[in-house]
Amino acid sequence: MSISKLAEFGTRHVAKGIGRLATEVIESGSGSYVTMVSGRKMLDFTSGIGVANLGHCHPAVTKAAQTQAGKMVHAQVNIAFQRPYLELIQSLLPLMPHKSLDTFFFWNSGSEAVEAAVKLARHATKKQNIIVMQGSYHGRTFGTMAMTRSKTVYGENYAPLMPGVFSVPFPYCAQCSIATRCDGKYGPENCCMDPVDQLELLLKRETAPSDTAAIFIEPVLGEGGYVPAPPGYLKRVREICDKNNILLVADEVQSGFGRTGKMFAIEHYDVRPDILVVAKGIANGFPLSGIVSRKELMDTQKPGSMGGTYAGNAVSCAAGIAVAKAFQDEKILENVNARSKELSGMLQKAKADHPDMVYDVRGLGLMLAVEFVGGKGYAAKVQAKCMEKDMLILTTSIYDTLRFIPALNITQEDMARGCKIIQESIAEVAAS
Ligand SMILES: Cc1ncc(COP(=O)(O)O)c(C=O)c1O
């Protein structure tokens, strides 16, 4: 098919419901760049939505997958243990945010892993209800659609969804009605903790602790706007869970694997999750997800009740082992923290330069966002300018927000280039 016809063919034959950022067709990717079929090279600040965290086609990851593909692609987890599956666990054990997280179950997608966590929580506690955060994103399957509260489009017209899901406000200080009305008295460093009171009220009014299996939380709200939980909040949630025999589930599908400058975002808060949900960066693009919990909890589930045809695929696991090794060999977390300072410094400067346009700058590591003053469509306008300047960049949330998810090993030079494009784009929109 001729290059000029590819996009047209896609528009005709690919389901419209997928939605797409760029109109051009991607041919290849390397490091922080993707190349379109036209030859146009674009700086990628989306990383396949936080998946290709070590850059596109990281050589060691690609090689590990190639080698495994020549040995064994698929034997299926219910048939026998497979070497890469076990060696991946061996690589991940020292990286876990708490030593109690010692038993693994690998799946394919983030949504499936979230549902596996729901299954485990219900089965282990013999309770049904689930509490999620308003603004959360947990996926698009029937179970996770019910849990996703970031935008109505994900659930609209698909009801009935999984019952037994209740929601409470996430401590999103920039949009909190208390913080915004108290003139600087409260904020991300000094949260009013009203969401903790709301959680306690929910347990009194709507879902009794004796009916509540788990609280699911993204330590940094992802699709909801890249909002880190304020200090102290997660500890309070942990206390509520302990008091009421409720499991705490950290959905680190997006915030995990170095994205926030620590291996897992929950480490910023010194809180132990009962179940950790992982996906995306775990294998740098090869389909792999999982849940990790303590053995006595995980092993309440009977043999045969877990598993799936492609779960923990050998090639994906081999890629995952190479990812874990690269984190050490290439000092990835050091790079995340160095580059984060450069990007957030530029965004803070943009806020100072354009106070009528830039409302909030936030995030951890290389999971950063800028929220614009609402009602003017600024995020989409800045995004369009960045795209004109050969940069892929994403908006997020129902508020006017741009999110930045570059590769965790982005070079200083490419970060400088990205910062320049963003800075110029914001200035051009401000001047228009
Ligand atoms: C926090 C979080 N949980 C779950 C999911 C769902 O993962 P998947 O798209 O692989 O099903 C996502 C995807 O973006 C996510 O960000």
XYZ file of C-alpha atoms and ligand atoms in Angstrom:
448
model
C 0.000 0.000 0.000
C 1.335 3.462 -0.847
C 2.410 5.615 2.100
C -0.120 8.312 1.255
C -3.004 5.815 1.464
C -2.082 4.240 4.839
C -3.784 6.771 7.142
C -6.898 6.846 4.947
C -7.062 3.040 5.054
C -6.759 3.121 8.846
C -9.531 5.681 9.203
C -11.807 3.493 7.069
C -11.052 0.115 8.686
C -9.892 0.725 12.270
C -12.602 1.195 14.920
C -13.314 4.873 15.476
C -13.787 4.261 19.205
C -10.026 3.961 19.673
C -9.369 7.686 19.139
C -5.908 8.965 18.156
C -3.526 11.836 18.887
C -1.643 12.032 15.557
C -2.966 11.737 12.032
C 0.305 10.373 10.666
C 1.353 6.701 10.673
C 4.348 5.579 12.759
C 7.045 3.532 11.048
C 9.663 3.045 13.771
C 10.958 4.250 17.106
C 14.346 4.606 18.718
C 15.048 6.062 22.156
C 13.063 9.269 22.647
C 12.047 9.569 18.981
C 9.478 8.046 16.651
C 9.696 8.267 12.877
C 6.593 8.542 10.731
C 6.198 6.763 7.386
C 6.732 10.159 5.760
C 10.198 10.299 7.353
C 9.134 12.964 9.855
C 10.953 12.445 13.160
C 9.134 13.448 16.344
C 10.374 13.869 19.898
C 8.140 11.589 21.942
C 6.969 12.927 25.309
C 4.222 10.258 25.492
C 6.329 7.046 25.572
C 3.380 5.018 24.325
C 1.434 6.456 27.321
C 4.055 5.687 29.924
C 5.066 2.257 28.627
C 8.318 2.553 26.650
C 9.973 4.019 29.729
C 13.472 3.030 28.598
C 12.867 4.573 25.186
C 11.656 2.865 22.045
C 13.380 -0.401 21.109
C 15.851 -0.310 23.983
C 18.665 -2.532 22.575
C 19.032 -4.851 25.619
C 15.269 -5.334 25.939
C 14.849 -6.010 22.217
C 17.738 -8.477 22.272
C 16.341 -10.340 25.304
C 12.967 -10.668 23.574
C 14.592 -11.807 20.308
C 16.640 -14.447 22.109
C 13.625 -15.744 24.039
C 11.526 -15.812 20.844
C 14.055 -18.264 19.427
C 13.830 -20.544 22.510
C 10.209 -20.633 23.630
C 7.378 -18.220 22.861
C 4.420 -19.799 24.601
C 3.958 -22.901 26.702
C 1.191 -21.466 28.942
C 1.432 -20.923 32.684
C -1.001 -23.676 33.665
C 1.180 -26.241 31.887
C 4.491 -25.705 33.698
C 6.761 -23.108 35.279
C 8.825 -21.282 32.694
C 12.330 -20.025 33.290
C 11.849 -16.323 32.302
C 8.733 -16.096 34.516
C 10.729 -17.289 37.534
C 13.798 -15.223 36.722
C 11.622 -12.135 36.339
C 10.294 -12.678 39.869
C 13.889 -13.048 41.060
C 14.735 -9.683 39.426
C 11.660 -7.938 40.820
C 11.748 -9.162 44.430
C 14.496 -6.710 45.506
C 12.643 -3.851 43.785
C 9.362 -4.300 45.658
C 8.311 -1.359 47.841
C 7.769 -3.669 50.841
C 9.274 -7.042 51.691
C 5.809 -8.513 52.380
C 5.146 -8.293 48.617
C 6.650 -11.651 47.745
C 4.105 -13.570 45.640
C 3.397 -12.787 42.000
C 0.733 -13.331 39.392
C 1.426 -12.070 35.882
C -1.301 -11.048 33.450
C -1.297 -9.182 30.123
C -2.898 -5.751 30.510
C -3.260 -3.267 33.334
C -7.051 -3.704 33.380
C -6.724 -7.451 33.765
C -4.295 -6.977 36.637
C -6.681 -4.533 38.358
C -9.436 -7.129 37.998
C -7.093 -9.788 39.393
C -6.639 -7.521 42.419
C -10.428 -7.239 42.785
C -10.711 -11.041 42.626
C -8.005 -11.468 45.250
C -9.449 -8.803 47.555
C -12.954 -10.281 47.395
C -11.763 -13.840 47.785
C -9.321 -13.199 50.619
C -11.640 -10.961 52.669
C -14.919 -12.698 51.747
C -16.292 -9.160 51.233
C -17.639 -7.608 48.044
C -17.446 -3.842 47.859
C -14.610 -1.783 46.414
C -13.792 1.884 47.054
C -12.085 3.928 44.337
C -11.011 7.548 44.038
C -12.889 10.144 42.000
C -10.654 10.953 39.030
C -9.100 7.486 39.007
C -8.417 5.445 35.890
C -8.265 1.668 36.197
C -9.112 0.491 32.663
C -11.828 -0.194 30.117
C -12.994 -3.775 30.799
C -16.381 -4.288 32.467
C -14.906 -4.526 35.954
C -12.504 -1.637 35.521
C -14.993 0.585 33.655
C -17.012 0.524 36.880
C -13.913 1.579 38.822
C -12.733 4.276 36.413
C -13.912 7.723 37.518
C -11.759 10.081 35.439
C -14.134 10.777 32.522
C -17.691 9.674 31.780
C -16.761 8.636 28.212
C -15.275 5.399 29.577
C -18.589 4.158 30.974
C -21.180 6.046 28.950
C -23.800 3.716 27.445
C -22.073 0.519 28.617
C -24.131 -0.116 31.755
C -24.801 -2.269 33.681
C -21.239 -2.282 34.977
C -19.759 -4.267 37.878
C -21.796 -3.447 40.996
C -20.403 -2.735 44.462
C -18.049 0.128 43.519
C -18.115 3.300 45.668
C -16.065 6.455 45.193
C -14.561 9.186 47.366
C -12.728 12.397 46.439
C -8.976 12.120 45.806
C -6.998 14.890 47.562
C -6.649 17.054 44.440
C -5.767 20.338 46.164
C -5.753 22.465 42.968
C -9.439 21.630 42.463
C -10.495 21.057 46.084
C -13.379 23.336 47.036
C -11.941 23.824 50.535
C -8.364 24.586 49.454
C -9.425 26.933 46.646
C -11.738 28.916 48.961
C -9.312 29.258 51.859
C -6.871 31.601 50.142
C -3.614 29.699 50.479
C -4.361 28.175 53.885
C -4.382 24.650 52.403
C -2.549 23.073 49.479
C -0.546 20.049 48.375
C 2.045 20.545 51.146
C -0.643 21.194 53.735
C -3.752 19.265 52.703
C -6.966 19.897 54.635
C -7.440 16.096 54.720
C -11.135 16.476 53.978
C -10.868 13.425 51.642
C -9.988 11.333 54.730
C -13.172 12.565 56.442
C -15.116 11.778 53.252
C -13.717 8.235 53.287
C -14.750 7.749 56.890
C -18.217 9.101 56.092
C -18.516 6.723 53.125
C -17.781 3.788 55.423
C -20.543 4.978 57.766
C -23.143 5.942 55.174
C -22.758 3.799 52.061
C -20.514 0.751 52.376
C -19.963 -0.759 55.816
C -16.439 -1.914 56.652
C -17.870 -5.432 56.994
C -18.916 -5.237 53.301
C -15.784 -3.462 52.014
C -12.976 -5.598 50.590
C -10.504 -3.002 49.344
C -9.603 0.598 48.631
C -7.930 1.073 45.245
C -5.710 4.100 44.792
C -3.213 5.456 42.290
C -0.589 7.131 44.527
C -0.225 9.671 41.712
C -3.575 10.109 40.001
C -2.788 9.409 36.324
C -5.547 9.996 33.803
C -7.173 12.153 36.498
C -4.485 14.832 36.051
C -1.059 13.675 37.346
C -1.846 14.633 40.915
C 0.471 13.207 43.604
C -1.286 12.306 46.856
C -0.282 14.933 49.430
C 2.080 13.906 52.255
C 0.330 12.141 55.106
C -2.803 11.201 53.178
C -1.886 7.626 52.297
C -0.790 6.900 55.861
C -4.263 7.944 57.042
C -5.857 5.672 54.436
C -3.599 2.806 55.584
C -4.766 3.355 59.187
C -8.410 3.241 58.089
C -7.722 -0.002 56.195
C -5.978 -1.572 59.207
C -8.753 -0.557 61.578
C -11.460 -2.014 59.350
C -9.787 -5.084 57.842
C -9.865 -3.515 54.375
C -7.080 -4.193 51.864
C -5.122 -1.296 50.391
C -4.426 -1.761 46.681
C -1.882 0.510 44.986
C -2.554 0.754 41.256
C 0.926 1.573 39.975
C 0.231 0.638 36.385
C 1.317 4.114 35.290
C 3.311 5.423 38.279
C 5.429 2.282 38.725
C 8.824 1.293 37.355
C 10.718 4.486 38.003
C 8.233 6.941 36.541
C 8.106 9.106 39.687
C 11.832 8.988 40.517
C 11.515 5.997 42.836
C 10.880 2.463 41.648
C 7.275 2.729 42.890
C 5.386 5.910 43.738
C 4.140 4.450 47.025
C 7.764 4.653 48.273
C 7.418 8.440 48.418
C 4.812 7.909 51.136
C 6.354 5.072 53.175
C 3.132 3.078 53.119
C 2.692 -0.680 52.670
C 0.104 -1.751 50.103
C -1.539 -5.159 50.527
C -1.640 -5.581 46.762
C 0.527 -3.833 44.186
C -0.758 -3.647 40.602
C 1.904 -3.311 37.894
C 1.947 -3.118 34.081
C 3.117 -0.629 31.401
C 6.841 -0.010 32.142
C 7.437 -3.528 33.470
C 8.444 -4.847 30.027
C 8.937 -1.599 28.066
C 6.144 -2.342 25.588
C 5.837 -6.118 25.589
C 2.375 -6.985 26.967
C 2.798 -7.831 30.633
C 1.084 -6.874 33.864
C 0.713 -8.388 37.282
C -0.277 -8.239 40.897
C 2.058 -8.759 43.828
C 0.905 -9.542 47.346
C 1.889 -11.537 50.406
C 1.807 -15.286 50.120
C -0.880 -16.045 52.672
C -3.226 -13.617 50.943
C -2.471 -14.692 47.367
C -2.639 -18.384 48.203
C -6.220 -18.189 49.445
C -7.124 -18.629 45.767
C -7.469 -22.245 44.681
C -5.306 -23.782 41.916
C -7.081 -23.308 38.599
C -8.960 -20.182 39.671
C -6.155 -17.977 38.287
C -4.361 -17.895 34.959
C -5.125 -17.143 31.350
C -3.904 -18.214 27.946
C -1.261 -15.537 27.446
C -0.674 -14.636 31.108
C 3.003 -14.070 31.883
C 4.125 -14.756 28.321
C 7.740 -15.958 28.164
C 8.920 -13.311 25.657
C 7.367 -10.510 27.729
C 8.952 -11.909 30.894
C 12.371 -12.043 29.199
C 11.912 -8.381 28.221
C 10.960 -7.617 31.831
C 14.183 -9.165 33.138
C 16.179 -6.939 30.766
C 14.214 -3.888 31.963
C 15.018 -4.595 35.615
C 18.702 -5.040 34.745
C 18.797 -1.802 32.725
C 17.479 0.134 35.731
C 20.651 -0.799 37.597
C 23.155 -0.817 34.738
C 22.061 2.554 33.405
C 21.256 4.319 36.686
C 17.796 5.156 35.390
C 16.422 6.637 38.612
C 19.313 9.128 38.803
C 18.495 10.300 35.297
C 14.782 10.613 36.123
C 15.530 12.886 39.065
C 18.045 15.020 37.151
C 15.791 15.472 34.110
C 12.759 16.060 36.341
C 14.432 19.126 37.847
C 15.041 20.549 34.370
C 11.487 19.963 33.150
C 9.734 21.126 36.325
C 12.064 24.147 36.517
C 11.018 25.166 33.004
C 7.328 24.671 33.855
C 7.624 26.729 37.059
C 9.242 29.489 34.997
C 6.360 29.303 32.504
C 3.955 29.697 35.442
C 5.848 32.780 36.642
C 5.975 34.225 33.094
C 2.294 33.543 32.301
C 0.371 33.690 35.598
C -2.946 34.344 33.803
C -2.541 31.193 31.741
C -0.630 28.595 33.802
C -2.575 27.609 36.915
C -0.678 24.695 38.471
C 2.579 22.777 37.940
C 2.825 19.400 39.666
C 3.997 15.812 39.614
C 6.859 13.590 40.677
C 9.908 12.468 38.698
C 9.012 12.353 35.025
C 5.279 12.136 35.678
C 4.723 15.893 35.468
C 1.795 18.059 34.433
C 0.810 21.634 33.875
C -2.801 22.653 34.470
C -3.953 25.775 32.670
C -6.569 28.279 33.705
C -9.837 26.617 32.645
C -12.307 27.524 29.935
C -9.879 28.723 27.234
C -8.781 25.389 25.761
C -5.137 26.212 26.495
C -3.960 22.589 26.881
C -5.223 21.586 23.420
C -3.764 24.763 21.870
C -0.314 24.218 23.407
C -0.470 20.551 22.414
C -1.211 21.523 18.795
C 1.759 23.951 18.759
C 4.065 21.249 20.156
C 2.877 18.828 17.479
C 3.625 21.440 14.777
C 7.152 21.586 16.230
C 7.588 17.812 15.889
C 6.803 16.778 19.426
C 4.240 14.200 20.580
C 2.538 15.272 23.785
C -0.679 14.338 25.626
C -3.411 16.146 27.507
C -5.138 14.488 30.460
C -8.103 14.797 32.844
C -11.335 16.789 32.595
C -9.374 19.905 33.525
C -7.193 21.796 31.057
C -4.022 19.775 31.658
C -0.960 18.737 29.651
C 1.031 15.734 30.879
C 4.701 15.001 30.282
C 5.835 11.356 30.139
C 9.203 11.312 28.354
C 11.442 8.244 28.378
C 13.088 7.840 31.777
C 16.504 7.677 30.100
C 15.964 10.784 27.974
C 19.263 12.589 27.431
C 19.913 16.053 28.809
C 20.094 17.319 25.223
C 16.689 15.893 24.257
C 15.144 17.202 27.476
C 16.505 20.672 26.648
C 15.011 20.374 23.178
C 11.637 19.293 24.595
C 11.657 22.103 27.163
C 12.353 24.667 24.433
C 9.450 23.404 22.316
C 7.036 23.468 25.275
C 8.221 26.883 26.467
C 7.870 28.403 22.978
C 4.473 26.781 22.475
C 3.130 28.175 25.756
C 4.505 31.640 24.900
C 2.968 31.558 21.407
C -0.469 30.556 22.766
C -0.197 33.245 25.482
C 0.545 35.855 22.794
C -2.258 34.770 20.455
C -3.381 3.576 36.667
C -3.854 2.688 35.551
N -4.495 1.551 35.851
C -4.925 0.719 34.889
C -4.746 1.017 33.552
C -5.270 0.072 32.495
O -4.208 -0.542 31.842
P -4.430 -1.198 30.376
O -4.684 -0.082 29.442
O -3.131 -1.912 30.116
O -5.567 -2.145 30.495
C -4.068 2.187 33.194
C -3.852 2.535 31.775
O -3.534 3.624 31.405
C -3.617 3.050 34.214
O -2.982 4.190 33.927
